[in-house]
C-alpha positions as CSV (number, residue, x, y, z in Angstrom):
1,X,-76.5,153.1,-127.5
2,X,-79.2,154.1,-130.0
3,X,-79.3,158.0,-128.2
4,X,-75.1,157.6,-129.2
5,X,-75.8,158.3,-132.5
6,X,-75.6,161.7,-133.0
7,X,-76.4,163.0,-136.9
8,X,-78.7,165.8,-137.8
9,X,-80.4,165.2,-141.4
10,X,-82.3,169.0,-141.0
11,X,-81.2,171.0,-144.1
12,X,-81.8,174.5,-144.5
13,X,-83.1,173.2,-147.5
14,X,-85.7,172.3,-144.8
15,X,-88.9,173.7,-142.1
16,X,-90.4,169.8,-141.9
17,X,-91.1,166.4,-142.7
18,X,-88.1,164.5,-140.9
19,X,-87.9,163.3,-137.0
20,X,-84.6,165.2,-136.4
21,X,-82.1,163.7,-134.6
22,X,-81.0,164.9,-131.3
23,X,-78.0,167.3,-131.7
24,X,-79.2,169.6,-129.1
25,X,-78.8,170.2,-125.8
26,X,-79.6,173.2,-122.5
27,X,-76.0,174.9,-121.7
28,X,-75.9,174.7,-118.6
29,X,-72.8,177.0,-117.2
30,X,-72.3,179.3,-119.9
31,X,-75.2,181.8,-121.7
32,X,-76.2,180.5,-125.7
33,X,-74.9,183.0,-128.1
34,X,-76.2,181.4,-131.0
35,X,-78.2,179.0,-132.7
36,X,-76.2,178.1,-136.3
37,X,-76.4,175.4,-139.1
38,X,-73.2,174.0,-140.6
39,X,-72.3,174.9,-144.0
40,X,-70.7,171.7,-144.7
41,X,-69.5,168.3,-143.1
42,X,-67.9,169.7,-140.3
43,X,-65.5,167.9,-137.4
44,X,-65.9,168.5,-134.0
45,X,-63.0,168.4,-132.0
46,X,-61.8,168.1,-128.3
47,X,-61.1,171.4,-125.8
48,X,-57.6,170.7,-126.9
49,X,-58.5,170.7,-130.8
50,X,-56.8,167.5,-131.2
51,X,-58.6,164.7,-131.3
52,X,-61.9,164.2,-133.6
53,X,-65.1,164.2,-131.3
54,X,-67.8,163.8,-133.8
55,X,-68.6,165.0,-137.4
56,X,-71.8,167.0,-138.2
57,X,-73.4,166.9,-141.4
58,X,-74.0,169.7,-143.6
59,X,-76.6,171.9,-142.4
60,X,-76.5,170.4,-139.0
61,X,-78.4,172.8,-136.3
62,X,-75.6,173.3,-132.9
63,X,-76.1,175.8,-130.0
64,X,-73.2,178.4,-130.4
65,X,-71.9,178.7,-126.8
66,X,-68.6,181.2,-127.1
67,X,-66.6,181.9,-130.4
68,X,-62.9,183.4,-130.3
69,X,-59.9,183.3,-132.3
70,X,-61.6,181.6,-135.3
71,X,-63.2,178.6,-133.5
72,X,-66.6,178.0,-132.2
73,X,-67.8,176.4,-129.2
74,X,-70.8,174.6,-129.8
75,X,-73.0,172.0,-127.9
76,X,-74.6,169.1,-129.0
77,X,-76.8,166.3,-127.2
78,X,-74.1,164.3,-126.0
79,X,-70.8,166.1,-127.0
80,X,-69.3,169.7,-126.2
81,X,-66.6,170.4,-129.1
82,X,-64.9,173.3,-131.2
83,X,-65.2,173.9,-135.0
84,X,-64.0,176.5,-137.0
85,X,-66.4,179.7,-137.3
86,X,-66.4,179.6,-140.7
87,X,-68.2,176.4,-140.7
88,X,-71.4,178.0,-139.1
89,X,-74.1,180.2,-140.9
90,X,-77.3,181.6,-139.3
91,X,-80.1,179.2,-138.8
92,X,-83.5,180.2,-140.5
93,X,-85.8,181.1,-137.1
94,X,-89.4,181.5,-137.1
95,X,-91.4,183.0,-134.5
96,X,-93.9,181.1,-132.3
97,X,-96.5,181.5,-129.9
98,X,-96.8,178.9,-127.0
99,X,-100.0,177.9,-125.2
100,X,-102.0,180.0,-123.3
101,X,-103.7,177.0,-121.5
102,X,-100.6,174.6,-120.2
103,X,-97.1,175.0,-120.3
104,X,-95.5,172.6,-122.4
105,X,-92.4,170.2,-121.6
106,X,-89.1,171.1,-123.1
107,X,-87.1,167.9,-124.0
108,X,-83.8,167.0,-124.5
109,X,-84.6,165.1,-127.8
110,X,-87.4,164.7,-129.9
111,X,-89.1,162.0,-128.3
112,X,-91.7,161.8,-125.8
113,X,-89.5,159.6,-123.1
114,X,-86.8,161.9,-123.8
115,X,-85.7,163.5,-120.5
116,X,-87.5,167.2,-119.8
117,X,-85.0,169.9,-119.4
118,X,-87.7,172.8,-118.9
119,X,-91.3,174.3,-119.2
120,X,-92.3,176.9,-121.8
121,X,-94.1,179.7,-120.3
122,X,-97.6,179.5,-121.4
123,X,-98.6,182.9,-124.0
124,X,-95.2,183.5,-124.9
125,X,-93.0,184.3,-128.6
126,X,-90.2,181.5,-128.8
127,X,-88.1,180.8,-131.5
128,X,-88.4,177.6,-133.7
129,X,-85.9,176.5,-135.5
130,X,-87.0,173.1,-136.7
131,X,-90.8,171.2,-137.2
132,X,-90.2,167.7,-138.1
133,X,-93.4,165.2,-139.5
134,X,-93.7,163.2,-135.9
135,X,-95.1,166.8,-134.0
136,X,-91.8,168.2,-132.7
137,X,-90.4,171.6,-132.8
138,X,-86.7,172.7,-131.4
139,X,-87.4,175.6,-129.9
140,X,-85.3,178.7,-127.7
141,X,-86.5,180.7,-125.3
142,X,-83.9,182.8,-123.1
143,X,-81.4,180.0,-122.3
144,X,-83.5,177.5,-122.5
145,X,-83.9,175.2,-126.1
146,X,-84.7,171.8,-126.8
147,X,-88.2,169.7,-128.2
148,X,-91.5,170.8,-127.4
149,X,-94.6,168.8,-129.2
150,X,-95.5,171.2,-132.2
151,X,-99.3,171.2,-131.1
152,X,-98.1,173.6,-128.1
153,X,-97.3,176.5,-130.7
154,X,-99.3,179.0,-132.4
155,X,-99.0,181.2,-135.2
156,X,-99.4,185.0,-133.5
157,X,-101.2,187.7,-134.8
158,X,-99.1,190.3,-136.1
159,X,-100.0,194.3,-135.0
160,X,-97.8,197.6,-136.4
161,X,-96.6,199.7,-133.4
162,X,-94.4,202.4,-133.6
163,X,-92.2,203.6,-131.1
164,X,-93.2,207.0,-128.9
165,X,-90.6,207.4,-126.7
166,X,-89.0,210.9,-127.5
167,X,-85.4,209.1,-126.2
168,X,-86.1,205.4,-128.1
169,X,-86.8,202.1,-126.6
170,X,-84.0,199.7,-125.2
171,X,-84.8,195.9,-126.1
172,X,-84.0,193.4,-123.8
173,X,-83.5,189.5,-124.2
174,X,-86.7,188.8,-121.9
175,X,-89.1,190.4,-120.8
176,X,-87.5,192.1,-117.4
177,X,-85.8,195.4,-117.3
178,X,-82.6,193.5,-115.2
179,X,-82.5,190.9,-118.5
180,X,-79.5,191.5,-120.9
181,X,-79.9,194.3,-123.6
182,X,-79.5,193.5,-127.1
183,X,-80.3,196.9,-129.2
184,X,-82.3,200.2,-129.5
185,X,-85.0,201.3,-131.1
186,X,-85.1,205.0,-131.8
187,X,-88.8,206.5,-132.0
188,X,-90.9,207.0,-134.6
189,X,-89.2,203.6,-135.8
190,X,-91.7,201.0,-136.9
191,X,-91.8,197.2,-135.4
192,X,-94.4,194.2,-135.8
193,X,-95.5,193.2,-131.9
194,X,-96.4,189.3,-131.7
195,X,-97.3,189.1,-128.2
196,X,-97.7,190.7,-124.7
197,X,-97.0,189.8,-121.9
198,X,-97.0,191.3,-118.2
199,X,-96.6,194.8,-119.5
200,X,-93.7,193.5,-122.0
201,X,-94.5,193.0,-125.6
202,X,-92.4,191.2,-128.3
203,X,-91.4,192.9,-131.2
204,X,-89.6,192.4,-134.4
205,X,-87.9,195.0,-136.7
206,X,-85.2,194.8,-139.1
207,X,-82.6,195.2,-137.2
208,X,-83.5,193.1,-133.8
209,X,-86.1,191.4,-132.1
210,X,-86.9,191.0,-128.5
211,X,-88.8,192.7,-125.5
212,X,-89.8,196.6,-124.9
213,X,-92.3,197.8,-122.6
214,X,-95.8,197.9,-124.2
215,X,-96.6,201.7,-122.6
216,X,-93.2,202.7,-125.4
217,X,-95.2,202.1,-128.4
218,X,-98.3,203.0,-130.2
219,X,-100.4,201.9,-133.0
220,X,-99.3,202.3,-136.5
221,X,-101.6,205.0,-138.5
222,X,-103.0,202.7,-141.4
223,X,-102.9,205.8,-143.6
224,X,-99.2,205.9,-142.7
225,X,-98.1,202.2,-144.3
226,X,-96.1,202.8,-147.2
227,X,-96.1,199.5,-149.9
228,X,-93.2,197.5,-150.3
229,X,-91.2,198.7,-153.7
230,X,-89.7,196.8,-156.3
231,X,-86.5,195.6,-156.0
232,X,-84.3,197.7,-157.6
233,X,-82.2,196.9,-161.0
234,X,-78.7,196.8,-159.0
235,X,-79.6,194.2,-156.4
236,X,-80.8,191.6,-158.9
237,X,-83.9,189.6,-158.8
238,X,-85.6,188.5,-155.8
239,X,-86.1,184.7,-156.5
240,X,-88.5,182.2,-154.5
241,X,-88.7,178.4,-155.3
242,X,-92.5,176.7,-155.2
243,X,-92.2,173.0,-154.8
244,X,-95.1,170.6,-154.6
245,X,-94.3,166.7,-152.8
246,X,-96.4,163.5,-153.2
247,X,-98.4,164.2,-156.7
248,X,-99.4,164.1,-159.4
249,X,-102.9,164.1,-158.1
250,X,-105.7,164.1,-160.7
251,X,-107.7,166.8,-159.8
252,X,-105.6,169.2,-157.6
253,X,-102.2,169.3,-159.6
254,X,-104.2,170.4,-162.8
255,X,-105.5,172.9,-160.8
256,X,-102.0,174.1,-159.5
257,X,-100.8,174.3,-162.8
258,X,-103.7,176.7,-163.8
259,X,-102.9,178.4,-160.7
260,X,-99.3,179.2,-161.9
261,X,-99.7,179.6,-165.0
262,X,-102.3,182.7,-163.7
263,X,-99.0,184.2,-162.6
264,X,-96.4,183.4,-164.5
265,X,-94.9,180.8,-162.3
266,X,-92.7,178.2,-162.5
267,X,-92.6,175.5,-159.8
268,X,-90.7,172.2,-158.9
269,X,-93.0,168.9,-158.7
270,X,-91.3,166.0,-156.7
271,X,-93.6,163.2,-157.3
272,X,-93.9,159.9,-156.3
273,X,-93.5,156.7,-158.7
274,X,-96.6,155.2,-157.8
275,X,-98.9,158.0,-158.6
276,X,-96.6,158.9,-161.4
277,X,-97.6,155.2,-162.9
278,X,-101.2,156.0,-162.7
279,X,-101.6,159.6,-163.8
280,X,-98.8,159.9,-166.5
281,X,-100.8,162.0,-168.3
282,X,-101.1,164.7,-165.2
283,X,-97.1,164.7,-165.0
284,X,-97.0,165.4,-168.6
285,X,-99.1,168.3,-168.4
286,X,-97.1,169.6,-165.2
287,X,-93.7,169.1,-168.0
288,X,-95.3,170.5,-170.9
289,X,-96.1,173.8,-168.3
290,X,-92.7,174.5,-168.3
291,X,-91.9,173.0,-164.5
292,X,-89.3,171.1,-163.0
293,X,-90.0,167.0,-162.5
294,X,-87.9,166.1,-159.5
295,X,-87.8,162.2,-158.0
296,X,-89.5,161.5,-154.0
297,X,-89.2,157.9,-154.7
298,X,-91.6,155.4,-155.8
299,X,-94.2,154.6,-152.2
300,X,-92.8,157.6,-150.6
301,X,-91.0,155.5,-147.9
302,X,-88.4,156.5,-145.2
303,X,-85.2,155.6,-147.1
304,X,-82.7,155.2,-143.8
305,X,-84.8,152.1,-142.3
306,X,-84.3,150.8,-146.1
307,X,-81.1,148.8,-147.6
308,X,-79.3,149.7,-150.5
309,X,-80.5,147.6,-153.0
310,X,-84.2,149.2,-151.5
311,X,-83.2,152.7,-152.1
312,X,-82.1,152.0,-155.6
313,X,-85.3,150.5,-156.2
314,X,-86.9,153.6,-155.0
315,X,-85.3,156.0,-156.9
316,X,-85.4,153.8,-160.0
317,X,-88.5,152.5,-160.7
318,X,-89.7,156.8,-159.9
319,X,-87.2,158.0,-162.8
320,X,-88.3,154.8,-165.2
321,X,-92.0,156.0,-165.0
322,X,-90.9,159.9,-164.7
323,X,-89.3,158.7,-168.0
324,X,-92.2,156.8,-169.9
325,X,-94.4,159.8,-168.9
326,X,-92.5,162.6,-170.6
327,X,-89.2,161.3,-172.2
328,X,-86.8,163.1,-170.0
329,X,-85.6,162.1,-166.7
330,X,-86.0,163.8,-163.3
331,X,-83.6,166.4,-162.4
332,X,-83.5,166.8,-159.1
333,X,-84.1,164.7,-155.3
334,X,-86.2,165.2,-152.6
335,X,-86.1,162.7,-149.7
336,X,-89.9,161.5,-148.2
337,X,-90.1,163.1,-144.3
338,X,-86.6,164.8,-145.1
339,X,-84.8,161.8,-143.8
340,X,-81.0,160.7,-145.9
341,X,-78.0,159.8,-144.9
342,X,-74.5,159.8,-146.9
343,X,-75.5,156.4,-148.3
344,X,-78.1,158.1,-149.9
345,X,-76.9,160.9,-151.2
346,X,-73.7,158.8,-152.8
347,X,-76.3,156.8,-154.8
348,X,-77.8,160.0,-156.2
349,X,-77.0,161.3,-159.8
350,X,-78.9,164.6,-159.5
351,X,-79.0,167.1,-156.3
352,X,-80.8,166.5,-153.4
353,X,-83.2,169.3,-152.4
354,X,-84.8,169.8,-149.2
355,X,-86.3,173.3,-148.2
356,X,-86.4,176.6,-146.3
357,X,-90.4,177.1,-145.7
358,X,-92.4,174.1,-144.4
359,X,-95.8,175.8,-144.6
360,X,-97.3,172.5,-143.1
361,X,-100.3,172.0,-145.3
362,X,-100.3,168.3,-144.7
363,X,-100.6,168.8,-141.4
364,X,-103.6,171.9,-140.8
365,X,-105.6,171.9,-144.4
366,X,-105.9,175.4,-143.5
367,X,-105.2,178.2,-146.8
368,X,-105.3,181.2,-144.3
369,X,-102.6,179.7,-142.4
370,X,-100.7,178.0,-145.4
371,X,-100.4,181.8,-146.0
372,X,-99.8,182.8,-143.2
373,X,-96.3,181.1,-142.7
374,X,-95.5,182.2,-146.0
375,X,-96.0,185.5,-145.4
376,X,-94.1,184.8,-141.7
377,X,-90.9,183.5,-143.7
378,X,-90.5,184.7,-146.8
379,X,-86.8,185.6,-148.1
380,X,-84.5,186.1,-151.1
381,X,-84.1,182.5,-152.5
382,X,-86.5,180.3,-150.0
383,X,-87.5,176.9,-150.9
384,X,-91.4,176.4,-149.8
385,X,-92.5,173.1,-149.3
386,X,-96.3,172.7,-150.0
387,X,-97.9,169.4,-151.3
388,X,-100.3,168.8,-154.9
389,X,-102.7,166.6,-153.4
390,X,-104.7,168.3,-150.6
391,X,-107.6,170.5,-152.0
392,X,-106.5,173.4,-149.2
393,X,-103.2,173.8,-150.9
394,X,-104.5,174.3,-154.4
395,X,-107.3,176.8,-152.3
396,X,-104.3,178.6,-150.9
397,X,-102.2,178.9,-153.8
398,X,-103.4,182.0,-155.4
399,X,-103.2,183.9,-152.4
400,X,-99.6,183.0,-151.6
401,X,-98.6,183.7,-155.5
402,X,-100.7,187.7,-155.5
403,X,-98.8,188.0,-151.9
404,X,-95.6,187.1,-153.2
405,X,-96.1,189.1,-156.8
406,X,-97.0,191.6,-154.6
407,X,-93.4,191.8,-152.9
408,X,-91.7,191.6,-156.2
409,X,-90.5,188.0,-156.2
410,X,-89.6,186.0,-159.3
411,X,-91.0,182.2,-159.4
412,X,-88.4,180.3,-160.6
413,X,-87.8,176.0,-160.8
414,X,-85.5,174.9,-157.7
415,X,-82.3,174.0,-161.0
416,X,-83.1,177.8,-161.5
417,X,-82.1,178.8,-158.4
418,X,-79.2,176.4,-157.9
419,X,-77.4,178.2,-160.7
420,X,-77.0,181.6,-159.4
């Protein structure tokens, strides 16, 4: 009965800490037009859109099946249902290299008993759509998606190419000439290839990604790159949202706020309680710095497997010693590992904030590849997840503030870019 209970806690608001709950599943008759996140609670209803099947919570992540007249079929672990299209909004999707030594298992949840649906073909792009804090990814390749361990994937190495071919190149959904079409690339137009594979390369542009043939393109003249420009006046500020979980740390959040300060930035620290109680003097500087003070409870513990009167505690005690620290209270939530429920959030006073960018620095210690991910996933009003107590994220920070200078963004506290 446990596997019955289907809820997805992801967020956009999300890339990571949270063991997701198993809302997907392989279609098995009918090809996947879509991977989509709710944009609110959303009911699933039967064939005949009668009777209530199931409700998803906001942000939930459901395979897209067919869409007419208004309503969506979607797929979920245990249930096929309809919602209305207007309930769905493109999920964030980051590109992923799998293993060139073994070909991972895909599962049908995230769980290493769960029951493998598929193989990922060794040294190939898939797409990832979710990285939770127990090692697993969802992933899609063709028709295939569900759990792979996160230790299979890879981040690729980008290369410019531009297209030769005089008549444009035709990009297909895999990497076959008989697989489905889903755009053109006329030539001279420039891509980023990730990988290649059996004369088939993988390429992203702005318009579509997928599979051309590798003898179609050529390398990108260095002296050619053009820089990215500022945004201009009439499209408004490009905003991006720095937050920092677990602190306040005594000797690497001091240096993150020197760090920010080098560039103007404002950021979002959601600290915990207990640290908060020891270094009240670090949280103060972080508030007198101009940032944001948001609450991730007092021991950083998984709030679902706690009761009520735990939770409260939690969030209590964090905003009592937030409090004694700087005289104002927190203003904003973040869940430890990503993981609420509608309990939680009904006990909450302020919003709760989960991200868009996981750039997993808890997990490699590694600034290049902190980095990297930004650089990978970097949008108009992101949320990037990093943490003030591991020495590799304070190492990485000034690379990942001159990159994103670079592309005009503005730094702004997560409140900030709640109100636009």
């Amino acid at each position: 009965m446990k596997k019955l209970q289907v809820f997805l806690l992801l967020t956009v608001l999300v890339t990571a800490c949270v063991t997701f709950p198993q809302l997907f599943t392989q279609a098995q008759a009918e090809s996947i037009s879509a991977i989509k996140m709710t944009n609110s609670d959303t009911v699933v209803f039967d064939e005949g859109l009668q009777q209530e099947v199931i409700t998803l919570a906001k942000n939930s992540v459901v395979t897209v099946l067919s869409e007419s007249n208004g309503w969506a079929k979607i797929n979920s672990t245990f249930y096929t249902g309809y919602v209305p299209s207007g309930s769905l909004q493109a999920a964030p999707v980051q590109y992923m290299l799998t293993s060139a030594k073994f070909e991972p298992n895909v599962r049908l949840i995230n769980d290493a008993q769960g029951e493998i649906i598929g193989n990922l073909p060794s040294n190939h792009i898939v797409e990832v759509y979710t990285t939770d804090a127990a090692g697993w990814s969802f992933v899609r390749i063709g028709d295939l998606s569900g759990f792979v361990t996160t230790i299979a994937l890879t981040t690729p190495i980008k290369k410019q190419r531009i297209v030769k071919e005089p008549t444009g190149l035709t990009v297909h959904y895999k990497a076959s000439s008989s697989s489905d079409t889903i755009g053109t690339l006329p030539k001279s137009t420039e891509v980023t290839m990730l990988s290649i594979f059996n004369g088939w390369a993988f390429i992203t542009s702005q318009t579509v990604s997928g599979y051309v043939p590798v003898i179609g393109l050529k390398e990108a003249p260095k002296n050619t790159s053009t820089t990215d420009p500022k945004p201009s006046n009439n499209l408004g500020k490009k905003q991006i949202a720095l937050t920092f979980d677990d602190g306040p740390h005594p000797k690497v959040t001091p240096q993150i706020i020197q760090i920010l300060n080098k560039y103007d930035a404002k950021a979002t620290f959601f600290v915990v309680g207990k640290n908060v109680k020891k270094y009240p003097g670090v949280v103060k500087k972080v508030s007198d710095a101009g940032h944001e003070i948001g609450n991730h409870t007092y021991e950083h513990k998984k709030l679902t497997a706690l009761t009520v009167k735990q939770i409260n505690s939690q969030i209590q005690l964090t905003d009592n010693a937030v409090e004694a620290a700087i005289d104002q209270p927190t203003t904003v939530f973040r869940p430890p590992y990503g993981a609420y429920n509608k309990t939680i959030t009904g006990l909450l006073e302020v919003p709760n904030i989960m991200w868009s960018i996981d750039t997993l620095d808890w997990k490699h210690h590694d600034p290049s590849k902190t980095l990297q991910i930004v650089k990978t996933n970097a949008k108009r009003d992101s949320i990037v997840l990093m943490h003030d107590i591991h020495q590799t994220t304070a190492d990485s920070l000034d690379s990942v503030l001159a990159y994103l200078s670079q592309q005009g963004y503005e730094f702004v506290t997560v409140s900030e870019l709640l109100e636009k």
